[in-house]
PDB file of C-alpha atoms in Angstrom:
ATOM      1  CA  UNK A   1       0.000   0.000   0.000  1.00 69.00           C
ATOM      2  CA  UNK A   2       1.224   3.534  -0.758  1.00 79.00           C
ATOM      3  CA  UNK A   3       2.509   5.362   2.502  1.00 88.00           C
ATOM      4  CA  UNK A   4       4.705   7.765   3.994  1.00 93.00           C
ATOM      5  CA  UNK A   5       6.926   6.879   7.191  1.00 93.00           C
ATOM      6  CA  UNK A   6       7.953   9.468   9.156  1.00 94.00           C
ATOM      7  CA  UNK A   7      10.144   7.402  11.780  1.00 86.00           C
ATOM      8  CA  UNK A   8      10.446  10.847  14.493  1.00 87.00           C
ATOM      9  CA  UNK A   9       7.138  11.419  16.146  1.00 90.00           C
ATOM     10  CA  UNK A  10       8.562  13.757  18.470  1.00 95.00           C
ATOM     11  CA  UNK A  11      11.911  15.602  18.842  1.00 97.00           C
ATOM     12  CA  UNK A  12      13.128  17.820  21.252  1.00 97.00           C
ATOM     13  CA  UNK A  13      16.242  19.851  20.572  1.00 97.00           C
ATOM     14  CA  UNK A  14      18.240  23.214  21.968  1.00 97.00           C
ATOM     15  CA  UNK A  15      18.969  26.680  20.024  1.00 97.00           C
ATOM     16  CA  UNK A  16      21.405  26.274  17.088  1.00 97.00           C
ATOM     17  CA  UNK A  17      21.469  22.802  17.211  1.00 97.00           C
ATOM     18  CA  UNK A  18      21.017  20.747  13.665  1.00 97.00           C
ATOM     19  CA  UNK A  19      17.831  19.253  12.807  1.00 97.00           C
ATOM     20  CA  UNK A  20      16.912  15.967  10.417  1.00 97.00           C
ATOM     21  CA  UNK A  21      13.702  14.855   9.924  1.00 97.00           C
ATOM     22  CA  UNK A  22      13.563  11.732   8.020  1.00 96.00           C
ATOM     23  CA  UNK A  23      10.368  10.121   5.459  1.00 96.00           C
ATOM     24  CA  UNK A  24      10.568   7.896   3.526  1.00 96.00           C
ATOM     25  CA  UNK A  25       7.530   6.917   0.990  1.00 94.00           C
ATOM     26  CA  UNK A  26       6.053   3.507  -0.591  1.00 91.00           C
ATOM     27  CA  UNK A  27       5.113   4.304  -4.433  1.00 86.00           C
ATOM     28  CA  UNK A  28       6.892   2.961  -7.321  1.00 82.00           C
ATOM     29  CA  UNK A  29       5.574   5.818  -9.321  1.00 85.00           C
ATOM     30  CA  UNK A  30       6.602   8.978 -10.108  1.00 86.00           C
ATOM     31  CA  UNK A  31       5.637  11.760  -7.220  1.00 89.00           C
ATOM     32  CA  UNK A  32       5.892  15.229  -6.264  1.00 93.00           C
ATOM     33  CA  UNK A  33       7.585  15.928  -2.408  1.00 94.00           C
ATOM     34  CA  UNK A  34       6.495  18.345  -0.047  1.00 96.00           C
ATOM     35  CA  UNK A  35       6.830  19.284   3.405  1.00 97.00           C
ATOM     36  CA  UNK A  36       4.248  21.276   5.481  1.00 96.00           C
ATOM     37  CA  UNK A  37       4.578  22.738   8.665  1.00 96.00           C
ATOM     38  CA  UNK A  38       1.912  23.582  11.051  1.00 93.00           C
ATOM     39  CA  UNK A  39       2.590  26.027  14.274  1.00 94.00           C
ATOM     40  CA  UNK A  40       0.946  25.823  17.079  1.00 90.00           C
ATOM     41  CA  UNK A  41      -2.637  26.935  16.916  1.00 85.00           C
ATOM     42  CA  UNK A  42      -2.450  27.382  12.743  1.00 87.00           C
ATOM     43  CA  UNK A  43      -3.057  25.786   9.601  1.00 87.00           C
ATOM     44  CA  UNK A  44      -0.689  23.884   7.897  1.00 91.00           C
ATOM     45  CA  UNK A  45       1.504  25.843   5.297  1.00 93.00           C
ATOM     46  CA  UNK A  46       3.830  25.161   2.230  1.00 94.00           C
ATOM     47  CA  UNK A  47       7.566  24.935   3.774  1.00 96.00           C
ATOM     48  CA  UNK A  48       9.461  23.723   0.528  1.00 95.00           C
ATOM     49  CA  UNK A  49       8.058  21.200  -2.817  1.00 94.00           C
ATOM     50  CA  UNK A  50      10.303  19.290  -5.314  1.00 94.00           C
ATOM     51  CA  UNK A  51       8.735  18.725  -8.377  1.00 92.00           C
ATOM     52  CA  UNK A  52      12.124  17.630 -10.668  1.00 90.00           C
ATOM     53  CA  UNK A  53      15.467  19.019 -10.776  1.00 91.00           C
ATOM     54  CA  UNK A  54      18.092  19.932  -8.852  1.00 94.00           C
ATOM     55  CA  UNK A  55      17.213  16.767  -5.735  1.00 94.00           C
ATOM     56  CA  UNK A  56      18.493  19.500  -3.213  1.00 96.00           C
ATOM     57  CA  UNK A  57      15.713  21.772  -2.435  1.00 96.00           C
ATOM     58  CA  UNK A  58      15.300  25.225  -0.039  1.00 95.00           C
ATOM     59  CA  UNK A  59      12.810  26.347   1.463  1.00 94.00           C
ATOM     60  CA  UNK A  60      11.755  29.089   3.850  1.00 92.00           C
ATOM     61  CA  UNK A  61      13.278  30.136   7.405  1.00 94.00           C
ATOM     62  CA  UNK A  62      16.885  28.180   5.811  1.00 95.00           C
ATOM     63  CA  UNK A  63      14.984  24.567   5.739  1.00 97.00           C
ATOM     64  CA  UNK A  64      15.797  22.343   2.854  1.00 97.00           C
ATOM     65  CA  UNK A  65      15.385  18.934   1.905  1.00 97.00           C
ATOM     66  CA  UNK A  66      17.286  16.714  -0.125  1.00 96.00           C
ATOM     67  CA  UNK A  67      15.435  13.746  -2.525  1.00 95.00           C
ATOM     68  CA  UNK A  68      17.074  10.652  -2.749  1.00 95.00           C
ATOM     69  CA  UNK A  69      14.989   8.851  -5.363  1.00 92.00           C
ATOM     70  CA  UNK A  70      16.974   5.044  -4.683  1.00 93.00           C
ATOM     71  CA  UNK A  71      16.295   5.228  -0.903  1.00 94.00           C
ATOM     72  CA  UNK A  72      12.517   6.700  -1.517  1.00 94.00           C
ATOM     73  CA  UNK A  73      13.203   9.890   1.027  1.00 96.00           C
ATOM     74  CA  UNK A  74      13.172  13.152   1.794  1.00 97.00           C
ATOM     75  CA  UNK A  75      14.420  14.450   4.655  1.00 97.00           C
ATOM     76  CA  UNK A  76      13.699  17.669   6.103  1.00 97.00           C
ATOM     77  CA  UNK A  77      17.313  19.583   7.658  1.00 97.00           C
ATOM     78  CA  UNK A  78      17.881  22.635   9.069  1.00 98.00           C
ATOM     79  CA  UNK A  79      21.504  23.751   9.987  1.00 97.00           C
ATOM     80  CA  UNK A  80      20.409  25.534  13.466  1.00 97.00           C
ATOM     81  CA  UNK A  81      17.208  25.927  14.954  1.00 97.00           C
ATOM     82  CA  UNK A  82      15.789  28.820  16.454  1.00 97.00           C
ATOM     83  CA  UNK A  83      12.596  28.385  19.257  1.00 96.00           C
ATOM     84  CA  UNK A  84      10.350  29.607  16.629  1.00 96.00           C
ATOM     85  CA  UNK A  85      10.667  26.734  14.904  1.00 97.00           C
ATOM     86  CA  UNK A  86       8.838  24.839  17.636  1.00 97.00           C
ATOM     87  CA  UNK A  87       5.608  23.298  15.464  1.00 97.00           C
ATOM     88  CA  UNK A  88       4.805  19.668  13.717  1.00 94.00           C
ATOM     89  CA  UNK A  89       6.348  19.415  10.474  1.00 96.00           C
ATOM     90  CA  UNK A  90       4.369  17.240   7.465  1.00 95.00           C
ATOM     91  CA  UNK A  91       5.728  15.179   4.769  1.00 96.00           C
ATOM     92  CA  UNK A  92       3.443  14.753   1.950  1.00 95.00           C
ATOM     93  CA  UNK A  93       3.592  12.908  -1.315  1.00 93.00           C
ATOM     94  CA  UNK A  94       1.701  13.486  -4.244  1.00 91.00           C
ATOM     95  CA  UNK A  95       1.469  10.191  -7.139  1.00 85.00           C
ATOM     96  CA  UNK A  96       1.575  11.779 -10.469  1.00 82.00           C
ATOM     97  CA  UNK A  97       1.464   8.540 -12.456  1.00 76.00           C
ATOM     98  CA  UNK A  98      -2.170   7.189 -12.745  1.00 71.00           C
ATOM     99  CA  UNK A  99      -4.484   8.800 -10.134  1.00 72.00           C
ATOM    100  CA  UNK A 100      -3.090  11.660  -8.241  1.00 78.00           C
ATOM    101  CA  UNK A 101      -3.389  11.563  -4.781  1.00 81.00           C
ATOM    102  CA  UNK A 102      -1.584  13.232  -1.917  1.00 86.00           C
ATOM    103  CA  UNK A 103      -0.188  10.710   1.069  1.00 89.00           C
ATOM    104  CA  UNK A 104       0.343  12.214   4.579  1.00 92.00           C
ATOM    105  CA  UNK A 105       3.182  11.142   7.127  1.00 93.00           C
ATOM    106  CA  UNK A 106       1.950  11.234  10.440  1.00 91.00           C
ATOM    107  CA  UNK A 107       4.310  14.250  11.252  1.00 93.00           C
ATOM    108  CA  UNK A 108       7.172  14.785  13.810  1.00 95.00           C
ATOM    109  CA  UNK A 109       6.598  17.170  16.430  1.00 94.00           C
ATOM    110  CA  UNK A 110       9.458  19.689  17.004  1.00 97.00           C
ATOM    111  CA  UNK A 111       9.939  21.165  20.608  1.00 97.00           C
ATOM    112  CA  UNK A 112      12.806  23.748  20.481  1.00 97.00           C
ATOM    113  CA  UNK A 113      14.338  24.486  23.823  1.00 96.00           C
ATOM    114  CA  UNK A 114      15.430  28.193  24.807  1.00 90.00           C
TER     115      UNK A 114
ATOM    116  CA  UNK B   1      -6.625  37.989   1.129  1.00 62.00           C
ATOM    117  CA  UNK B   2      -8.732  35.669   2.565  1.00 74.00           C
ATOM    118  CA  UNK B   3      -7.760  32.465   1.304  1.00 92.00           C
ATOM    119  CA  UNK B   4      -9.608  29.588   2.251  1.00 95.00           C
ATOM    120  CA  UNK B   5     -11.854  30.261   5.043  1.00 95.00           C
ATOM    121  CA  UNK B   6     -13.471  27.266   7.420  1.00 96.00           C
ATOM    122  CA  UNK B   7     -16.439  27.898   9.615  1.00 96.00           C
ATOM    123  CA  UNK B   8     -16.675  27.044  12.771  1.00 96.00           C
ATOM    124  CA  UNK B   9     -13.760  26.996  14.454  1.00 95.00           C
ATOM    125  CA  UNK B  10     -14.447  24.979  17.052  1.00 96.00           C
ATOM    126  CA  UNK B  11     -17.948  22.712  17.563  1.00 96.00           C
ATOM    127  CA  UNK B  12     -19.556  20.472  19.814  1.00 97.00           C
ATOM    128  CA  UNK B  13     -22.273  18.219  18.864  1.00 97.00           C
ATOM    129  CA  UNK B  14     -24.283  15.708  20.849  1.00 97.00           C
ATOM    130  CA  UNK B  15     -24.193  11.680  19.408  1.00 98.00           C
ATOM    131  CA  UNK B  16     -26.270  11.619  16.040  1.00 97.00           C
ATOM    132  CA  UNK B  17     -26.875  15.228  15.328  1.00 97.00           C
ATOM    133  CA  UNK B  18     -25.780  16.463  11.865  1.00 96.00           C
ATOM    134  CA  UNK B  19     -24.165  20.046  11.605  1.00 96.00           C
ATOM    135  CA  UNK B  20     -22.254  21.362   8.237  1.00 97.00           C
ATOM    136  CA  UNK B  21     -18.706  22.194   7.964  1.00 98.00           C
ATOM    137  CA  UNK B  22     -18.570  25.518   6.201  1.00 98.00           C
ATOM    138  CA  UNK B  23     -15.382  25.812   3.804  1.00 98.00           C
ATOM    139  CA  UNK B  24     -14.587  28.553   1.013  1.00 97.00           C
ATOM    140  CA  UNK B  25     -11.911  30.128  -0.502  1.00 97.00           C
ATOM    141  CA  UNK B  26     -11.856  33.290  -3.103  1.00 95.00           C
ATOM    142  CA  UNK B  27      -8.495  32.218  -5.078  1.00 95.00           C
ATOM    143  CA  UNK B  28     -10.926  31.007  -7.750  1.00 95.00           C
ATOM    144  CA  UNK B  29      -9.059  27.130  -7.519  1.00 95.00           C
ATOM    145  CA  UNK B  30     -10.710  24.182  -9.025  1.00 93.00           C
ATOM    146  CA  UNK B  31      -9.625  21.330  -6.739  1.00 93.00           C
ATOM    147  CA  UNK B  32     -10.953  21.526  -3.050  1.00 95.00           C
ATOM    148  CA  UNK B  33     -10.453  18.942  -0.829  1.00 95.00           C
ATOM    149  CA  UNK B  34     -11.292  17.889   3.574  1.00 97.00           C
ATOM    150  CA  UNK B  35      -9.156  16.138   5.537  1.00 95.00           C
ATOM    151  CA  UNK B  36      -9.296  15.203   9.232  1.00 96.00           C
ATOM    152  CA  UNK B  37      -6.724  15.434  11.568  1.00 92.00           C
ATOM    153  CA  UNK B  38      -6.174  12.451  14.072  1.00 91.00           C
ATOM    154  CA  UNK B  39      -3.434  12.190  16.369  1.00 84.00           C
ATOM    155  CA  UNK B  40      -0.417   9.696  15.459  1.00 81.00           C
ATOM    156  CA  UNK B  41      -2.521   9.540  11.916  1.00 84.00           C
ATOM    157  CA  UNK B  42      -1.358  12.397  10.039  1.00 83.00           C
ATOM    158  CA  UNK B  43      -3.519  13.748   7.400  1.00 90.00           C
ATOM    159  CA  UNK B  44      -6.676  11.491   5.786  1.00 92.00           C
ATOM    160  CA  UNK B  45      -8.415  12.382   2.892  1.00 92.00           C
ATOM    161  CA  UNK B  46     -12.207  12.416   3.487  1.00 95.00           C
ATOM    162  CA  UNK B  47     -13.958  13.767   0.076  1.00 95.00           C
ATOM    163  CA  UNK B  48     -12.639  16.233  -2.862  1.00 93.00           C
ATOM    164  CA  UNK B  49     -13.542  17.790  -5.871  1.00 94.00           C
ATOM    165  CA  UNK B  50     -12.085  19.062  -9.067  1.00 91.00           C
ATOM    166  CA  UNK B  51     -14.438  21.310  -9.909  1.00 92.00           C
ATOM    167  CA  UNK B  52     -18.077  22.451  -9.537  1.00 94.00           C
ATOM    168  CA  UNK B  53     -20.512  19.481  -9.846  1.00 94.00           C
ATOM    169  CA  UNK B  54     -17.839  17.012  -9.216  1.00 93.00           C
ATOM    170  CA  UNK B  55     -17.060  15.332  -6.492  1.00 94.00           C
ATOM    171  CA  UNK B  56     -14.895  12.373  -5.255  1.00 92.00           C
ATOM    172  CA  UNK B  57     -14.602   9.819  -2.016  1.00 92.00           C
ATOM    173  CA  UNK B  58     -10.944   9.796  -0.168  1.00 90.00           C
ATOM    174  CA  UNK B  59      -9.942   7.522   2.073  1.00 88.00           C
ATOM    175  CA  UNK B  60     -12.162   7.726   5.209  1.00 94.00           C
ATOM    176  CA  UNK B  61     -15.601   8.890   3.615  1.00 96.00           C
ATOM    177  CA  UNK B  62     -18.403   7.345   5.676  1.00 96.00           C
ATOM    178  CA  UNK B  63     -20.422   9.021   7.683  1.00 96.00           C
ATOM    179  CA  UNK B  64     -19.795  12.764   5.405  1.00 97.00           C
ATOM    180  CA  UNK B  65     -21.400  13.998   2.734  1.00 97.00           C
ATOM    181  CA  UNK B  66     -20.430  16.686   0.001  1.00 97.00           C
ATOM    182  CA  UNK B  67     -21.592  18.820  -2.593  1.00 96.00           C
ATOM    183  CA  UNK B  68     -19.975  21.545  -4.669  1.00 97.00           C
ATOM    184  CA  UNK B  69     -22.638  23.578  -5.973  1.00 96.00           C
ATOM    185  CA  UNK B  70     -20.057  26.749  -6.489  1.00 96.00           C
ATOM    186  CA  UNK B  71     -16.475  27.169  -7.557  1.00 96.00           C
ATOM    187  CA  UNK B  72     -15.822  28.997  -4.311  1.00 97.00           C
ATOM    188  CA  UNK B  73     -17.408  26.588  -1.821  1.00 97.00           C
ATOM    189  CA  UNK B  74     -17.617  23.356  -0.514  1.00 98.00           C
ATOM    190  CA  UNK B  75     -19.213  22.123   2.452  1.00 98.00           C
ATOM    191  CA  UNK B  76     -19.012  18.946   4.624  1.00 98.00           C
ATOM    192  CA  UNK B  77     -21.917  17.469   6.127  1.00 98.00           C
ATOM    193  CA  UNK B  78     -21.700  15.010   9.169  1.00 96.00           C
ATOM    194  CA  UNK B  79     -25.133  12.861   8.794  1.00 92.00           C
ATOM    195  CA  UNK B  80     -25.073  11.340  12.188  1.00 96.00           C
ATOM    196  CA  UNK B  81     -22.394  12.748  14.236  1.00 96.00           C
ATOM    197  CA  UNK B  82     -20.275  10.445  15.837  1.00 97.00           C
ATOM    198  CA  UNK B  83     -18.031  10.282  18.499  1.00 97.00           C
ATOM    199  CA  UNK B  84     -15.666   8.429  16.317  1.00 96.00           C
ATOM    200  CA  UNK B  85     -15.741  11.517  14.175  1.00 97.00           C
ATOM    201  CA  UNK B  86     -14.252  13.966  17.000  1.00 97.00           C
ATOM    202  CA  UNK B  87     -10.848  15.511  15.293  1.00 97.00           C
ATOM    203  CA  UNK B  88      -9.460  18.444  13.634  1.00 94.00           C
ATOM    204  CA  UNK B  89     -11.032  18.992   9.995  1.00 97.00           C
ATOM    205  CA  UNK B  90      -8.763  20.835   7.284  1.00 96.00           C
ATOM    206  CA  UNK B  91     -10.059  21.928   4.249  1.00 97.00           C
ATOM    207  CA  UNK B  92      -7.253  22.866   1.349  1.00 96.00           C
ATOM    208  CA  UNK B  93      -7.697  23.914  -1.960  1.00 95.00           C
ATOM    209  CA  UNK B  94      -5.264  24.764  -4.909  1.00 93.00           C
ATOM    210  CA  UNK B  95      -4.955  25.804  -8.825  1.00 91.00           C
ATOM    211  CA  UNK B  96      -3.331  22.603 -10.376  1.00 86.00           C
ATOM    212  CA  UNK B  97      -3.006  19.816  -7.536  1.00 79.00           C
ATOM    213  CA  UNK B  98      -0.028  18.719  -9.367  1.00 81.00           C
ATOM    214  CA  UNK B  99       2.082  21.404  -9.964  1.00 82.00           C
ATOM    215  CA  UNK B 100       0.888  23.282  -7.208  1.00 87.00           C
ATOM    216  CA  UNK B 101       0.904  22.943  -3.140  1.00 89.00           C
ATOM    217  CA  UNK B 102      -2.161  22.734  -0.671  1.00 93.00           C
ATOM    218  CA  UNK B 103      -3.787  25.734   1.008  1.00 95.00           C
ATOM    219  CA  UNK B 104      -5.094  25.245   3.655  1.00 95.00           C
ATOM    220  CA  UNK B 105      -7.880  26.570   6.347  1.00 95.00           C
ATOM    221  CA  UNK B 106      -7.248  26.890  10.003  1.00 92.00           C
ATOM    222  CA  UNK B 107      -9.604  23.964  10.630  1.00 93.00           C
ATOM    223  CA  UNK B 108     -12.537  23.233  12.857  1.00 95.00           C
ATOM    224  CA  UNK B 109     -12.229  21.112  16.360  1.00 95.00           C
ATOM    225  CA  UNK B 110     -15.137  18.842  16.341  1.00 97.00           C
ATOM    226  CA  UNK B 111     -16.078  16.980  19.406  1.00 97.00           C
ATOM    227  CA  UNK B 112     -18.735  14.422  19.502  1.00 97.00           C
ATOM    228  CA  UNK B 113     -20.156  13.675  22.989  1.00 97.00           C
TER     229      UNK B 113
END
């Protein structure tokens, strides 16, 4: 069945330490990649997409992600963190070949300590 | 710039009452879609639509109905609430759902007593 692991359900880090947030998907297809974050209290939003390319995408607030098509993942990293970046963070796949359909992870939840 | 707008924010309903989850959005995109939000679950697809008059099931769609009379709107209906059904709903919309990411709503708690 078509899914996407997200193996960190919660993480708890300091200030300016590094972050990597792994997924990995099931679809032999091809797909589109996202990540969403949601903040506490708000809707999920858009925090970087790779479509085709360059496999090394950015993002906003210095996230990126890198796609490694032969392992199936995309991992979320961030060189330092900052407390605002405290929220549950999304990985979402979308199947372009055949039906389209977007597949949630079950997210990671980032706690960012002062 | 509204975006897409959900309605209410938070609910509770009573076991079997039906209520209607209010969603629209004024970016004038074809493909709307409801998901609920379950702990350790992630994101499921309930119902979507490509455009007006057209409507699809997801993966969890009993117990909700749809319609999408209007480009701009598309409510979901809870028949017989449910306290199975308690959770965050999301509605997201977009231009081209596959060149283009999700918008979404700032949801609506529902809890069913």
């Amino acid at each position: 069945a078509q899914s996407v692991s997200q193996h960190n359900h919660h993480v708890i880090l300091s200030e300016a330490a590094s972050l990597e947030l792994g997924c990995n998907y099931s679809y032999g297809g091809t797909v589109n990649l996202f990540w969403y974050v949601q903040y506490p209290g708000q809707h999920l939003q858009l925090l970087l997409k790779y479509f085709s390319g360059d496999p090394l995408v950015k993002g906003i607030k210095g996230f990126e992600a890198e796609f490694i098509k032969s392992k199936f993942s995309f991992n979320l990293r961030k060189p330092s963190v900052q407390w605002s970046d405290t929220a549950e963070y999304f990985c979402a796949v979308l199947t372009t070949s055949g039906t389209y359909k977007y597949i949630f992870g079950t997210g990671t939840r980032l706690k960012v300590l002062a | 710039n509204a975006g897409v707008t959900q309605t209410p924010k938070f609910q509770v309903l009573k076991t079997g009452q039906s209520m209607t989850l209010q969603c629209a959005q004024d970016m004038n995109h074809e493909y709307m879609s409801w998901y609920r939000q379950d702990p350790g679950m992630g994101l499921r697809l309930i119902h979507y639509s490509v455009g007006a008059g057209i409507t699809d099931q997801g993966e969890v769609p009993n117990g909700y109905n749809v319609s999408r009379s209007t480009t701009e709107d598309f409510p979901l209906r809870l028949l017989s609430a449910a306290p199975s059904q308690t959770s965050v709903y999301f509605c997201a919309s977009t231009s081209d759902r596959v060149n283009s990411p999700l918008h979404f709503g700032n949801g609506t708690r529902l809890t069913v007593t």
